[in-house]
XYZ file of C-alpha atoms in Angstrom:
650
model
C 0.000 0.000 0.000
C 1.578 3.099 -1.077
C 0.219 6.738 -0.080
C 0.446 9.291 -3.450
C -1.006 12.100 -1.685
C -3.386 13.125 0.842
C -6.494 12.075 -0.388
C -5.512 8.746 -2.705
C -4.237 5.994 -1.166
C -3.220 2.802 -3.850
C -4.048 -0.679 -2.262
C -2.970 -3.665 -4.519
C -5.140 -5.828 -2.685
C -2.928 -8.546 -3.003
C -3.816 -11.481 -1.546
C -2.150 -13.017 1.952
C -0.812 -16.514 1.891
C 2.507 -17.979 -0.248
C 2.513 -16.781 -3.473
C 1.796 -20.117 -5.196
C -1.615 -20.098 -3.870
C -2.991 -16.261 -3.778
C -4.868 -17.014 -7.389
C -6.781 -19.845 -5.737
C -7.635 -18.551 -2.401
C -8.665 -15.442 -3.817
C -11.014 -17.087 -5.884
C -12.340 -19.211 -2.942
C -13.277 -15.578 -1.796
C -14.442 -13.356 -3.232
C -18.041 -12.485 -4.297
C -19.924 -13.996 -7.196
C -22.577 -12.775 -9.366
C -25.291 -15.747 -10.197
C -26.123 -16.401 -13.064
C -30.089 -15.413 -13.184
C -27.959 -11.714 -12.482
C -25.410 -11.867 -14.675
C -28.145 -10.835 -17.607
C -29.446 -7.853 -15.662
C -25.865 -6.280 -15.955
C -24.497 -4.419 -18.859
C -20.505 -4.444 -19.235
C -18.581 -1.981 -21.436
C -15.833 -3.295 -23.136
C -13.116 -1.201 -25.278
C -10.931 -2.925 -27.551
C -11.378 -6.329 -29.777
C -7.284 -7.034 -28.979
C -6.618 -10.313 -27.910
C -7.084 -8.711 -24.034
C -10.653 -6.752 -25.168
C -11.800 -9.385 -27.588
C -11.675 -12.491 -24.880
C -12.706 -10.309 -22.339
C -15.689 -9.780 -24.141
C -16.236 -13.582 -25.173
C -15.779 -14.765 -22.121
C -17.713 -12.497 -20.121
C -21.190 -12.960 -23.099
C -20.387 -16.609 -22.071
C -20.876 -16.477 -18.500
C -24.396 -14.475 -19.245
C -23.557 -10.986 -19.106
C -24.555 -8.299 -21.289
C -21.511 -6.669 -23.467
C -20.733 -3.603 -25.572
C -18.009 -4.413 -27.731
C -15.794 -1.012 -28.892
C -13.168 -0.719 -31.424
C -11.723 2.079 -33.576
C -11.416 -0.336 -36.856
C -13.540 -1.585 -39.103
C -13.308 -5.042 -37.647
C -11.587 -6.625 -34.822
C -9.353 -8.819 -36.790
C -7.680 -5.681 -37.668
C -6.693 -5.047 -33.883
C -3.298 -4.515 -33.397
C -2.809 -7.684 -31.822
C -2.443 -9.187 -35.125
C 1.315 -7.932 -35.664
C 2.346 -10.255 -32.688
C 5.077 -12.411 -34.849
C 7.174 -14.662 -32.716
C 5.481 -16.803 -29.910
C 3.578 -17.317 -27.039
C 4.830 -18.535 -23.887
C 3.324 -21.093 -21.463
C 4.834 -23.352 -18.876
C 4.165 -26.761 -20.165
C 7.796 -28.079 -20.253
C 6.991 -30.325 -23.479
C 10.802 -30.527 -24.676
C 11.611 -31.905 -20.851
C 13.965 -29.073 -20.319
C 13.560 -28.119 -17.041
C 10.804 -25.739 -17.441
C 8.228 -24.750 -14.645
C 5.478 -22.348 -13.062
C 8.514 -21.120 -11.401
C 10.854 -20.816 -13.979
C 8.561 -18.575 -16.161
C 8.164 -17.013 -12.932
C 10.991 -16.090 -12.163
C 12.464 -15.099 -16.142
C 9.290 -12.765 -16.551
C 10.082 -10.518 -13.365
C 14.032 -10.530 -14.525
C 12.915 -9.938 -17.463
C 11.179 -6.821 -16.378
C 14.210 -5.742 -14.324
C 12.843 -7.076 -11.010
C 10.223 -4.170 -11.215
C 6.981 -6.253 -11.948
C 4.515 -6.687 -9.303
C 5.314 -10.180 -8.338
C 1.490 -11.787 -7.312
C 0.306 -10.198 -10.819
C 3.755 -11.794 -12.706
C 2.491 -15.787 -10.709
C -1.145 -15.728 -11.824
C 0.141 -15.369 -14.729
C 2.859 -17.880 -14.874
C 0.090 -20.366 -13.332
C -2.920 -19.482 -16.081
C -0.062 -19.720 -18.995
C -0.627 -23.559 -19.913
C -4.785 -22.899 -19.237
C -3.932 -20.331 -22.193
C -2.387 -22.811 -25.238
C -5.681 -25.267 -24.084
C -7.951 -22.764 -25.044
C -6.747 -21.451 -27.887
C -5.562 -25.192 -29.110
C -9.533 -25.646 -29.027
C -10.247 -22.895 -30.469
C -8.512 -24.124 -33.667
C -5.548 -22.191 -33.303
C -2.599 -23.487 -36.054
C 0.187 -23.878 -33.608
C 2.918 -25.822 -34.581
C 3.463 -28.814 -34.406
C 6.536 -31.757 -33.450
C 5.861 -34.969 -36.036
C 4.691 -37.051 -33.521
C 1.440 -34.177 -32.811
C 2.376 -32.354 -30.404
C 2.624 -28.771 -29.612
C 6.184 -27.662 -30.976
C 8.292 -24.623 -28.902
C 10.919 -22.553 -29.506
C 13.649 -20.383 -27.941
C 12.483 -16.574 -27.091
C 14.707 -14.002 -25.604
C 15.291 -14.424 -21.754
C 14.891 -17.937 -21.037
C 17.201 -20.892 -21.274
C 14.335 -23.283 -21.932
C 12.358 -23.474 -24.956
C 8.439 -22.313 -23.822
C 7.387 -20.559 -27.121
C 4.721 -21.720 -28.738
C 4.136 -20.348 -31.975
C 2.559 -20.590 -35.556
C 5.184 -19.883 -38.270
C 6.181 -16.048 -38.088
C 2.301 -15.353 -37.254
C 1.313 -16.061 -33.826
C -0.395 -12.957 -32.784
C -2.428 -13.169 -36.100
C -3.840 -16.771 -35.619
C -4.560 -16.339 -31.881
C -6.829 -13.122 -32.743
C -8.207 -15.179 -35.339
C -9.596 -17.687 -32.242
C -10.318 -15.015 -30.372
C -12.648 -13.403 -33.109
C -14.627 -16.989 -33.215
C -15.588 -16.655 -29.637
C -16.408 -13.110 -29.542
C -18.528 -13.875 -33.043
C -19.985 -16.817 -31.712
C -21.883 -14.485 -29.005
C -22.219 -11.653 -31.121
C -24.272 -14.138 -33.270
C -26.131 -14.951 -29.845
C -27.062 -11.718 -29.284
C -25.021 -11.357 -25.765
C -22.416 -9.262 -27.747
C -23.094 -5.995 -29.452
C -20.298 -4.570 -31.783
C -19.355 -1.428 -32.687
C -17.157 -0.688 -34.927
C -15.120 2.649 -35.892
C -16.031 4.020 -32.628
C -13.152 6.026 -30.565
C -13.459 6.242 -27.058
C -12.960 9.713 -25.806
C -14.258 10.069 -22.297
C -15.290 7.875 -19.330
C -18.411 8.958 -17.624
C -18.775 8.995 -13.999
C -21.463 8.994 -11.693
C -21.135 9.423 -8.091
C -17.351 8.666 -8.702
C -18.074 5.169 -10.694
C -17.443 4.211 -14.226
C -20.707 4.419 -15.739
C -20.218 4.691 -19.348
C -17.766 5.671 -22.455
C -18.583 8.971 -25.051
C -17.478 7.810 -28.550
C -16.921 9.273 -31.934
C -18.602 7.282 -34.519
C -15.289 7.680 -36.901
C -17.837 7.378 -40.184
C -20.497 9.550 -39.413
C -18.836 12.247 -36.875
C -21.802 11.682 -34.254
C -20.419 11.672 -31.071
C -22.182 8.683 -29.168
C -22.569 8.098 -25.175
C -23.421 4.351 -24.111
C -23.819 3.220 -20.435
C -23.012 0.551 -18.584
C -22.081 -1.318 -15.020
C -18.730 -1.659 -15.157
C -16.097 -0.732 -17.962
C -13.567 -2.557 -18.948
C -10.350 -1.015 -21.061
C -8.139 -2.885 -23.004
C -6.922 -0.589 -25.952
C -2.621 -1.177 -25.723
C -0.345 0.939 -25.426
C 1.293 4.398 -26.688
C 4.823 3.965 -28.468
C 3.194 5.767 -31.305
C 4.212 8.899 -29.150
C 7.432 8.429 -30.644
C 6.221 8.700 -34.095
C 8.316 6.259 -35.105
C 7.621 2.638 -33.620
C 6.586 -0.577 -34.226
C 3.303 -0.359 -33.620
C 0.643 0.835 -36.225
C -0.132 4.043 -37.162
C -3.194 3.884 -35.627
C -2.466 2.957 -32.207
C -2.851 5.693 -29.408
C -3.181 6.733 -26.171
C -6.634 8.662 -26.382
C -8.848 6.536 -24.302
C -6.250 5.510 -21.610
C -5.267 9.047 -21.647
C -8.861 10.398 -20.958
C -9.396 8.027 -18.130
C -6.096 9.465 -16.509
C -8.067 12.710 -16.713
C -11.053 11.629 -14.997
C -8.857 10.430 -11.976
C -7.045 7.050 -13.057
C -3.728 7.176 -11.640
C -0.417 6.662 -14.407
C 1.946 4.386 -13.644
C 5.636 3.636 -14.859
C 4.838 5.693 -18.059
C 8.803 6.159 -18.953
C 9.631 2.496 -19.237
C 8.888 1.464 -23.157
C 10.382 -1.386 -24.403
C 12.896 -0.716 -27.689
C 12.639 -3.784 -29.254
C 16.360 -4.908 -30.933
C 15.022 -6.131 -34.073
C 13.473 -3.784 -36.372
C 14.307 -2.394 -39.933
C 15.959 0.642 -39.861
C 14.516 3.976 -40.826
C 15.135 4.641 -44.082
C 14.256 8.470 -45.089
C 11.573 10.870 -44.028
C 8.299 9.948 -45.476
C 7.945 6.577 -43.010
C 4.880 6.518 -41.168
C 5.784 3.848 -39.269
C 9.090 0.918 -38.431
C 9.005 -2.540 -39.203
C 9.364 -5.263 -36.512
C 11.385 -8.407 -37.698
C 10.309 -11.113 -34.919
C 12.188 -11.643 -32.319
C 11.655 -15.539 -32.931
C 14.079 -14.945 -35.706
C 16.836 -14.411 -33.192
C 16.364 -18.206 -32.519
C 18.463 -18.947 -35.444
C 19.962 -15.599 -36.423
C 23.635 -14.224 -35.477
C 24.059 -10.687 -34.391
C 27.290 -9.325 -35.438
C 29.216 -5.855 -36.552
C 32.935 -5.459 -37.782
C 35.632 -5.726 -36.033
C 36.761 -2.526 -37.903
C 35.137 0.601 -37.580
C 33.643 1.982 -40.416
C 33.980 -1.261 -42.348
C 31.501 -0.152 -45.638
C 32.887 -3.643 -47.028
C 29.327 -5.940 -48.380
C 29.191 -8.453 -45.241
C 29.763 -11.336 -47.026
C 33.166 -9.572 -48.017
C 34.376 -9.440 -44.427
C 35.447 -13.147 -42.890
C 34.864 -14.275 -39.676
C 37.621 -13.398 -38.310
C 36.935 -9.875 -38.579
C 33.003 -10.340 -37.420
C 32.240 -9.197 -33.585
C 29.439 -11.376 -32.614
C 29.021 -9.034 -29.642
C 26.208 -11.017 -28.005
C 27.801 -14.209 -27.571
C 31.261 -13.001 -26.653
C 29.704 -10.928 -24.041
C 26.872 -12.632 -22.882
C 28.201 -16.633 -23.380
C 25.034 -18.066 -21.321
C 22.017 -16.446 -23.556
C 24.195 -15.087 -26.755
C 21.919 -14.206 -29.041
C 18.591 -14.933 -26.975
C 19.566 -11.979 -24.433
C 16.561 -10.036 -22.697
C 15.272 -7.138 -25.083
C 16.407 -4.365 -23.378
C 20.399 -6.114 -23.160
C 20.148 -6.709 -27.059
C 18.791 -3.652 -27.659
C 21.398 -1.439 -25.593
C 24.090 -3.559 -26.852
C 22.813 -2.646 -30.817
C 23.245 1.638 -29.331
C 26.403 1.119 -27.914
C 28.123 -0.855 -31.101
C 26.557 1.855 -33.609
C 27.653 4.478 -30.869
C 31.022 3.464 -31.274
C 31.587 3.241 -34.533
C 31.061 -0.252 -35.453
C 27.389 -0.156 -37.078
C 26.688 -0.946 -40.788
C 24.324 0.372 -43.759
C 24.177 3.815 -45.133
C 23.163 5.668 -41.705
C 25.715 3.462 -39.250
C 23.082 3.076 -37.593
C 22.228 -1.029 -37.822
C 23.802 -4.283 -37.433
C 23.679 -7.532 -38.770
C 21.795 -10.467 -38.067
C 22.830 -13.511 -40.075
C 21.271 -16.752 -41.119
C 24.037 -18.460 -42.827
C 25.236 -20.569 -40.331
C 21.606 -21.561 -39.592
C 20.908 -22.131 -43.093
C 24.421 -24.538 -43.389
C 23.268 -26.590 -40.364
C 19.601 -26.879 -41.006
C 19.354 -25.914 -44.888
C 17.474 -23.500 -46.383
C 14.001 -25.114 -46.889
C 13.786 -25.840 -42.578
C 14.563 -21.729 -42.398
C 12.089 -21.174 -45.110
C 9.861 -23.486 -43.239
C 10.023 -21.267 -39.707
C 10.285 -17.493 -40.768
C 9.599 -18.012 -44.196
C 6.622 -14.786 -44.065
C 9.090 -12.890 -42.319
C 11.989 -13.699 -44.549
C 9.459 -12.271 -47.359
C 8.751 -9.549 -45.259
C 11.704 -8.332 -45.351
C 12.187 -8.715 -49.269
C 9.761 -7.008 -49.680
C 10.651 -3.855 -47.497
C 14.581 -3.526 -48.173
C 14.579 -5.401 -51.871
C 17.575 -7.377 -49.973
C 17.481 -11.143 -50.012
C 17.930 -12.275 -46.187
C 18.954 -16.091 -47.691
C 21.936 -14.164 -49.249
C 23.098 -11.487 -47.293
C 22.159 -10.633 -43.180
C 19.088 -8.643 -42.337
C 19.880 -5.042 -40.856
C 18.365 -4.371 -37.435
C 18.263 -1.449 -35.203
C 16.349 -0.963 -31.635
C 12.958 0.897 -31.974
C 10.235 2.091 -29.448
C 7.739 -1.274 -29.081
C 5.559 -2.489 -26.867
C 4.868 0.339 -23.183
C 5.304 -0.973 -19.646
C 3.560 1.941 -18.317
C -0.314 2.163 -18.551
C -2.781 2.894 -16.106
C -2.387 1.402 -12.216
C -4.434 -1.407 -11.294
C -4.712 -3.861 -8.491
C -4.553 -7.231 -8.206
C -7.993 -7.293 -9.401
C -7.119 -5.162 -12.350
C -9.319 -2.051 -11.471
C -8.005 1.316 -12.151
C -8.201 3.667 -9.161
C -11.553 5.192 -10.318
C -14.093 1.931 -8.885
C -15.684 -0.095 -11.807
C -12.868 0.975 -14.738
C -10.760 -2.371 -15.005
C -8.161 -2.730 -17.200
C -6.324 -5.282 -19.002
C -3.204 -6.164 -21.208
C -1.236 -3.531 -22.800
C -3.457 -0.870 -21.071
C -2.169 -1.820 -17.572
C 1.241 -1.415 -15.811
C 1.314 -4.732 -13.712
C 3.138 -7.541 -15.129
C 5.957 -6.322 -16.915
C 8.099 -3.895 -14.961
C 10.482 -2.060 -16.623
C 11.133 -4.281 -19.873
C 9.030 -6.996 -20.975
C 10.445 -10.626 -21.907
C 9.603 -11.710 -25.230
C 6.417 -13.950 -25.818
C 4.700 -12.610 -22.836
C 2.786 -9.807 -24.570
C -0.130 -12.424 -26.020
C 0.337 -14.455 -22.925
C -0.610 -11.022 -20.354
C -3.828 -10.276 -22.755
C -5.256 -13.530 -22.842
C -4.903 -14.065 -19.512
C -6.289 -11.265 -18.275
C -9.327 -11.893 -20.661
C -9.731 -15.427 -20.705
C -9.125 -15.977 -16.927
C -8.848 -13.398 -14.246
C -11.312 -10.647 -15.615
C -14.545 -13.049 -15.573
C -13.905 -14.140 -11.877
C -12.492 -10.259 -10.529
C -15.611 -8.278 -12.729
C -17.822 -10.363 -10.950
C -16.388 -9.538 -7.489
C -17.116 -5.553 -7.946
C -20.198 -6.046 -9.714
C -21.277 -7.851 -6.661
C -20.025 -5.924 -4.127
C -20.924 -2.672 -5.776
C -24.659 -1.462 -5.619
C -24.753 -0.785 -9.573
C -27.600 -2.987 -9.959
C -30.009 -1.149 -7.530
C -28.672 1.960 -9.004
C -29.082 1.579 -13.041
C -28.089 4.427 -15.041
C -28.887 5.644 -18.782
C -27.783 8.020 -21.087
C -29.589 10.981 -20.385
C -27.997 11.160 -16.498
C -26.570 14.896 -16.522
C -22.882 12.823 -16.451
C -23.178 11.996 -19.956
C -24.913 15.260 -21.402
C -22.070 17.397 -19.912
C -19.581 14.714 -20.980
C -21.019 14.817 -24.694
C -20.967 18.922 -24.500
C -17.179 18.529 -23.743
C -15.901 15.948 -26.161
C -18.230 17.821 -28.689
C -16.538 21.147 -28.424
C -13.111 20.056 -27.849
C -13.770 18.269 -31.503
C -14.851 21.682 -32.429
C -12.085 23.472 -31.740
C -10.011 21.124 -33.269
C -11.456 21.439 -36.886
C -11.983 25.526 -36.423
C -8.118 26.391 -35.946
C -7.121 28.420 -38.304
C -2.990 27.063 -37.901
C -0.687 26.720 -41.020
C 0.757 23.696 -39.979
C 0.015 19.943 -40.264
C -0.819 17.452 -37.676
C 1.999 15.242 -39.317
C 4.652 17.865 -38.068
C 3.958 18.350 -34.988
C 3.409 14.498 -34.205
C 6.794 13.926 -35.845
C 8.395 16.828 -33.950
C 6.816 15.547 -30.696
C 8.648 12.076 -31.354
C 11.833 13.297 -32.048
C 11.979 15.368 -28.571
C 11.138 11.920 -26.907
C 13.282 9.693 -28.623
C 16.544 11.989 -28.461
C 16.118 12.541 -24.739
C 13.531 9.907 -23.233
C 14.803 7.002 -25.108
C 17.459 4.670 -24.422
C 19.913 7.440 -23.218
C 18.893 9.855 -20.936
C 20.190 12.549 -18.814
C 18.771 15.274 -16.484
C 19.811 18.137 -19.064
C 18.350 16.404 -21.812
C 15.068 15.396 -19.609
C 14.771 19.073 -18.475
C 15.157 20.381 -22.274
C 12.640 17.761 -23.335
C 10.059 19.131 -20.702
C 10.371 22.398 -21.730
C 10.077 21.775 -25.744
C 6.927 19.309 -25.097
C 4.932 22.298 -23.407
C 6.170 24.838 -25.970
C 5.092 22.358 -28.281
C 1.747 22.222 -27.057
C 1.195 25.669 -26.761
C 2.544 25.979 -30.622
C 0.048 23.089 -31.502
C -3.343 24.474 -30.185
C -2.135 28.181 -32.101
C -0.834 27.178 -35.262
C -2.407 23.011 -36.347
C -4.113 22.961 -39.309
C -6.818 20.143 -39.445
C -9.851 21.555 -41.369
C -12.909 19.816 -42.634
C -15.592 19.126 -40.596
C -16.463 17.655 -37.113
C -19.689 15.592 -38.251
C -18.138 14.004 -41.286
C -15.082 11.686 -41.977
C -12.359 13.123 -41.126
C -8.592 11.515 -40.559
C -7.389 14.825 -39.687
C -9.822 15.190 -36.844
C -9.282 11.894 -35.666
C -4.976 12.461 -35.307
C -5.052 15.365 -34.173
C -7.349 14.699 -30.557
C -4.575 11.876 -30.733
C -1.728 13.758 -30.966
C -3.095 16.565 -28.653
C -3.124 13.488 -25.662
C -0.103 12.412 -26.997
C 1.673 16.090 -26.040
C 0.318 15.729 -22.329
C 1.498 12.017 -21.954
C 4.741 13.152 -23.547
C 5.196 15.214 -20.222
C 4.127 12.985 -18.385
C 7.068 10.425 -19.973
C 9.940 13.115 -19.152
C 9.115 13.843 -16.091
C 8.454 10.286 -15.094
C 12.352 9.774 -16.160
C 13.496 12.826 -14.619
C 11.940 11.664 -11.308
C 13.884 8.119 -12.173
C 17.735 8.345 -10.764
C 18.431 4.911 -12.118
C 19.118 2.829 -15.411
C 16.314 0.765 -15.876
C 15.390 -2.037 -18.647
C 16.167 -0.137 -22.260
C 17.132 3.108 -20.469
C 20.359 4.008 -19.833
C 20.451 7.080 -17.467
C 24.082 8.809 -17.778
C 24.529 10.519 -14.622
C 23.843 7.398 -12.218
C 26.802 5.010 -13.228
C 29.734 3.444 -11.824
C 33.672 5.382 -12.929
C 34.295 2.748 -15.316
C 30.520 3.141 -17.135
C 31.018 6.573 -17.037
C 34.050 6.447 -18.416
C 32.697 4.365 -21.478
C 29.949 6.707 -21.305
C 31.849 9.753 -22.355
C 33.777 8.037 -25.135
C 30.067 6.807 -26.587
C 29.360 10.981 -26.361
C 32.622 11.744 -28.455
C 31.668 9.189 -30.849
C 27.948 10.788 -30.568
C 29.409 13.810 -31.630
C 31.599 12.621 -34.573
C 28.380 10.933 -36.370
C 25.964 13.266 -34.699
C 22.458 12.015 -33.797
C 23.382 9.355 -31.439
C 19.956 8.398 -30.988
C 18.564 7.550 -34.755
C 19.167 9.186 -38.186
C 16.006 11.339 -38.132
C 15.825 14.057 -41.035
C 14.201 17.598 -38.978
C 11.114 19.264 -39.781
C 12.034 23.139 -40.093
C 10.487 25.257 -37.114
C 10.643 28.736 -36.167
C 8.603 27.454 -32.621
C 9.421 29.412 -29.142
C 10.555 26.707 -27.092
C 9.968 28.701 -23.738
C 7.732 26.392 -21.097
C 4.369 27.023 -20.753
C 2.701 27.508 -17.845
C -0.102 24.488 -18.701
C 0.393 21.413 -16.517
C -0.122 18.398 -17.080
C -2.801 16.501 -15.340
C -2.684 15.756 -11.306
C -1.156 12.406 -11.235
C 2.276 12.710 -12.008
C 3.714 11.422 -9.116
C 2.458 7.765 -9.188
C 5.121 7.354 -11.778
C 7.505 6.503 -8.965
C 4.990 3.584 -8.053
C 5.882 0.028 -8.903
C 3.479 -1.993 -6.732
């Protein structure tokens, strides 16, 4: 239990007893809903993800009533879908040691010892419950020739746990997941909407009652009410412009909650995932992500020499660092994210990175392809091989993929408890959304794992605990409650003001401007100057934004413009939010190295990275600059009241 301020105290309500047991003593306890009730309530849910979409399935099963949200036109489009390499789950089917405790244990290292532990069990304990269910489902995973489930290596572990289906795991298990929620959509316990974005939470008498939407299509803005809301729309890496994630990905709803009174938690810590394409000139939208599954088989190496502009199949072995396994003999190449990815900085840092921008290194399949031949690689990362073909017109059978760390999946999200309610009673949240399970870096494979857990598994027993404890049903709500009028009147003439600036620039600048403030000072190297400097832009950049955006057309029409822009507007407070949160943070911490706080030797190595900073320039990423004539002087807007639950890990 940790005391914020005067008036907010955070209990995790964790459960008492060893931590093997909590799961199934708390569900001994708590309070169930029957199921003649479970009809008579109404349950929001935001987000057709892998955490949203079996959330909703599985709480239509039990009997309840559910509004389904989502901003595309389907939920197979979710962004759950680019979820490439595995799944993890601790069924120890290649006899190699592996255990509830092991997968413990690797997914709280993996998050740099800052996950909350009880949270990181459950879902260590539900992991094997997880490849059942989605096995019945009809999910494609791989298979060994005698039938059974195959696995492979993942990053962090020393056991193979990953499940997986080819170079498309995230795809297939949305694909199961969208046959359950279907299934009660075609029952009539689901309703759907589609192209719908979230952009407040109503509450009444200080519960979550209900969500105002934008119908994307139309313009209308839409209020819906409900008993409980659940929200399960990922996370925000698109702040950085750049990232893996797609373009459409955002922090809006999460964002809006945080207004209403939903604490923030560990918002600094994003995960730069090691293998992505690099960025190749100013008109990408968005990075690539080459799984990390492909790290399995792939060697990561640089030249020996720096500046080597030699073709890599030019340089011999001899002269090849394969950094990884000479400094990290026990994993090599299957080192934790946020190793590989600092690793990847400090070689192009130095001098030693490859392609036209220095700014990549190498990850090789020959040897793979000599021991196992090509068709067995073709066989496992075959899309992903094309992938990349595709993207670079390079052939990675012939010559080594180029790979370079990029913002991926966020830590941070809003708090919850062990229950995974946000501190405003009756908003739960789940996957992405949430801080809880992963800390400060996540290990690979336990992205898919944390969604469908919390959907599948812990949401239909800990819903039913508030929903029964709560007086919702002998207080019902609707739509025309004063909350949601004077909800609708503000969403409505924020949206207004929006399309009736009169700015000269684009939304497109100052997202990209926004993202290259974050990434060159609340990336992987960071620094109290830098953090301070980065503060100060942001709320200059804010101020600029609501003076000077141009978005134009019209609020009750179709309008992309509209849409980015409320995005990128949340996106400038969160921003804050992120550099202060690092500020606050005296410590390196998963993928962030923080300059000051180091031992002689590291700072020592630390200053010779600067010089060779210096010599290349950008020692972040090669990012061309928008032109700006914008005041950077700070503003005197705040950002909202919460800021100080980022230094809250529990």
């Amino acid at each position: 239990m940790v005391k914020v301020a005067e008036e907010t105290i955070l209990d995790a309500r964790i459960p008492e007893g060893p931590i093997e047991s909590k799961w199934s003593n708390h569900k001994n306890h708590i309070n169930l809903v029957s199921p003649a009730n479970k009809r008579k309530y109404t349950v929001i849910v935001v987000g057709t993800g892998l955490a949203g979409g079996s959330a909703a399935a599985s709480l239509a099963e039990l009997g309840y009533n559910v509004l389904n949200f989502c901003i595309q036109d389907t939920p197979r489009r979710a962004h759950s879908v680019a979820a490439q390499g595995g799944i993890n789950a601790a069924k120890n089917y290649q006899n190699d040691g592996d255990s509830v405790w092991r997968l413990f244990y690797d997914t709280v290292k993996g998050g740099d010892f800052r996950s909350r532990e009880a949270n990181v069990y459950r879902l260590s304990e539900l992991s094997s419950n997880i490849i059942d269910q989605c096995a019945a489902q009809g999910v494609p995973f791989a298979r060994e020739y005698g039938g059974t489930l195959a696995n492979r290596s993942f990053g962090g572990a020393q056991v193979s746990r990953t499940f997986y289906a080819r170079g498309q795991t995230g795809q297939q298990l949305l694909l199961g997941c969208y046959t359950a929620l279907m299934r009660q959509v075609d029952a009539g316990r689901v309703k759907l909407f589609s192209r719908r974005e979230m952009l407040d939470l109503v509450l009444v008498d200080g519960r979550a009652r209900g969500i105002v939407c934008r119908n994307l299509i139309t313009g209308e803005i839409e209020s819906y009410a409900g008993d409980a809301v659940l929200l399960a729309t990922g996370g925000y890496s698109t702040a950085f412009f750049l990232s893996t994630n797609a373009v459409n990905s955002n922090v809006t709803a999460a964002w809006r909650c945080h207004k209403r009174g939903a604490l923030f938690a560990n918002p600094c810590y994003t995960q730069i995932h090691p293998t992505c394409i690099p960025l190749a000139g100013e008109s990408q939208s968005k990075l690539t992500l080459m799984s990390e599954s492909l790290r399995n088989d792939g060697r990561v190496w640089v030249p020996k020499k720096k500046g080597d502009a030699r073709a890599p199949r030019d340089i011999p072995a001899e002269e090849r660092d394969y950094y990884l396994e000479r400094i990290y003999p026990a994993f090599g190449n299957l080192v934790p994210r946020d190793i590989a990815s600092r690793a990847a900085k400090r070689m192009c840092d130095s001098g030693f990175g490859v392609g036209r921008s220095g700014y990549a290194v190498y990850l090789d399949f020959a040897s793979a392809i000599d021991r196992l031949g090509r068709e067995t690689v073709r066989e496992r990362y075959g899309n992903l091989f094309d992938m990349y073909h595709e993207i670079t017109d390079e052939n990675p059978y012939e010559t080594p993929m180029r790979i370079y760390p990029a913002p991926h999946y966020t830590m941070g999200g809003l708090w919850v408890d062990y229950n995974l309610m946000s501190t405003i009673p009756g908003l739960h949240v789940l996957g992405e959304a949430n801080f809880s399970d992963h800390g400060a870096n996540r290990l690979g494979a336990s992205a898919l794992m944390q969604g469908l857990a919390d959907g599948y598994f812990v949401i239909p027993y800990t819903l039913g605990d508030y929903l029964a404890s709560s007086r919702v049903l002998n207080d019902k709500v609707t739509t025309d409650h004063p909350a949601f009028k004077a909800s609708v009147a503000a969403v409505a003439e924020q949206t207004r003001r929006l399309v009736g600036s009169g700015g000269k620039r684009t939304v497109h600048q100052f997202h990209w401007e926004l993202g290259r403030i974050l990434w060159d000072h609340v990336g992987m190297s960071r620094n109290e100057k830098g953090l301070q400097q980065a503060i100060s832009e942001i709320r200059g950049l804010r101020e600029e934004f609501w003076k000077d955006v141009k978005v134009g057309g019209k609020d009750a029409d179709f309008n992309k413009n509209l849409e980015f822009a409320g995005r990128v507007a949340d996106f400038m407070e969160l921003g804050e939010l992120l550099a202060l949160d690092a500020l606050h943070r005296k410590e390196s911490c998963g993928g962030h190295f923080r300059e000051e706080y180091q031992s002689p030797r590291a700072k020592r190595c630390a200053t010779t990275k600067t010089s060779a900073m210096s010599a290349r320039g950008n020692g972040q990423a090669i990012r061309p600059s928008l032109s700006s004539t914008r005041n950077t002087s700070s503003s005197t807007t705040s950002i909202s009241h919460s800021a100080a639950i980022s230094k809250v890990k529990q």
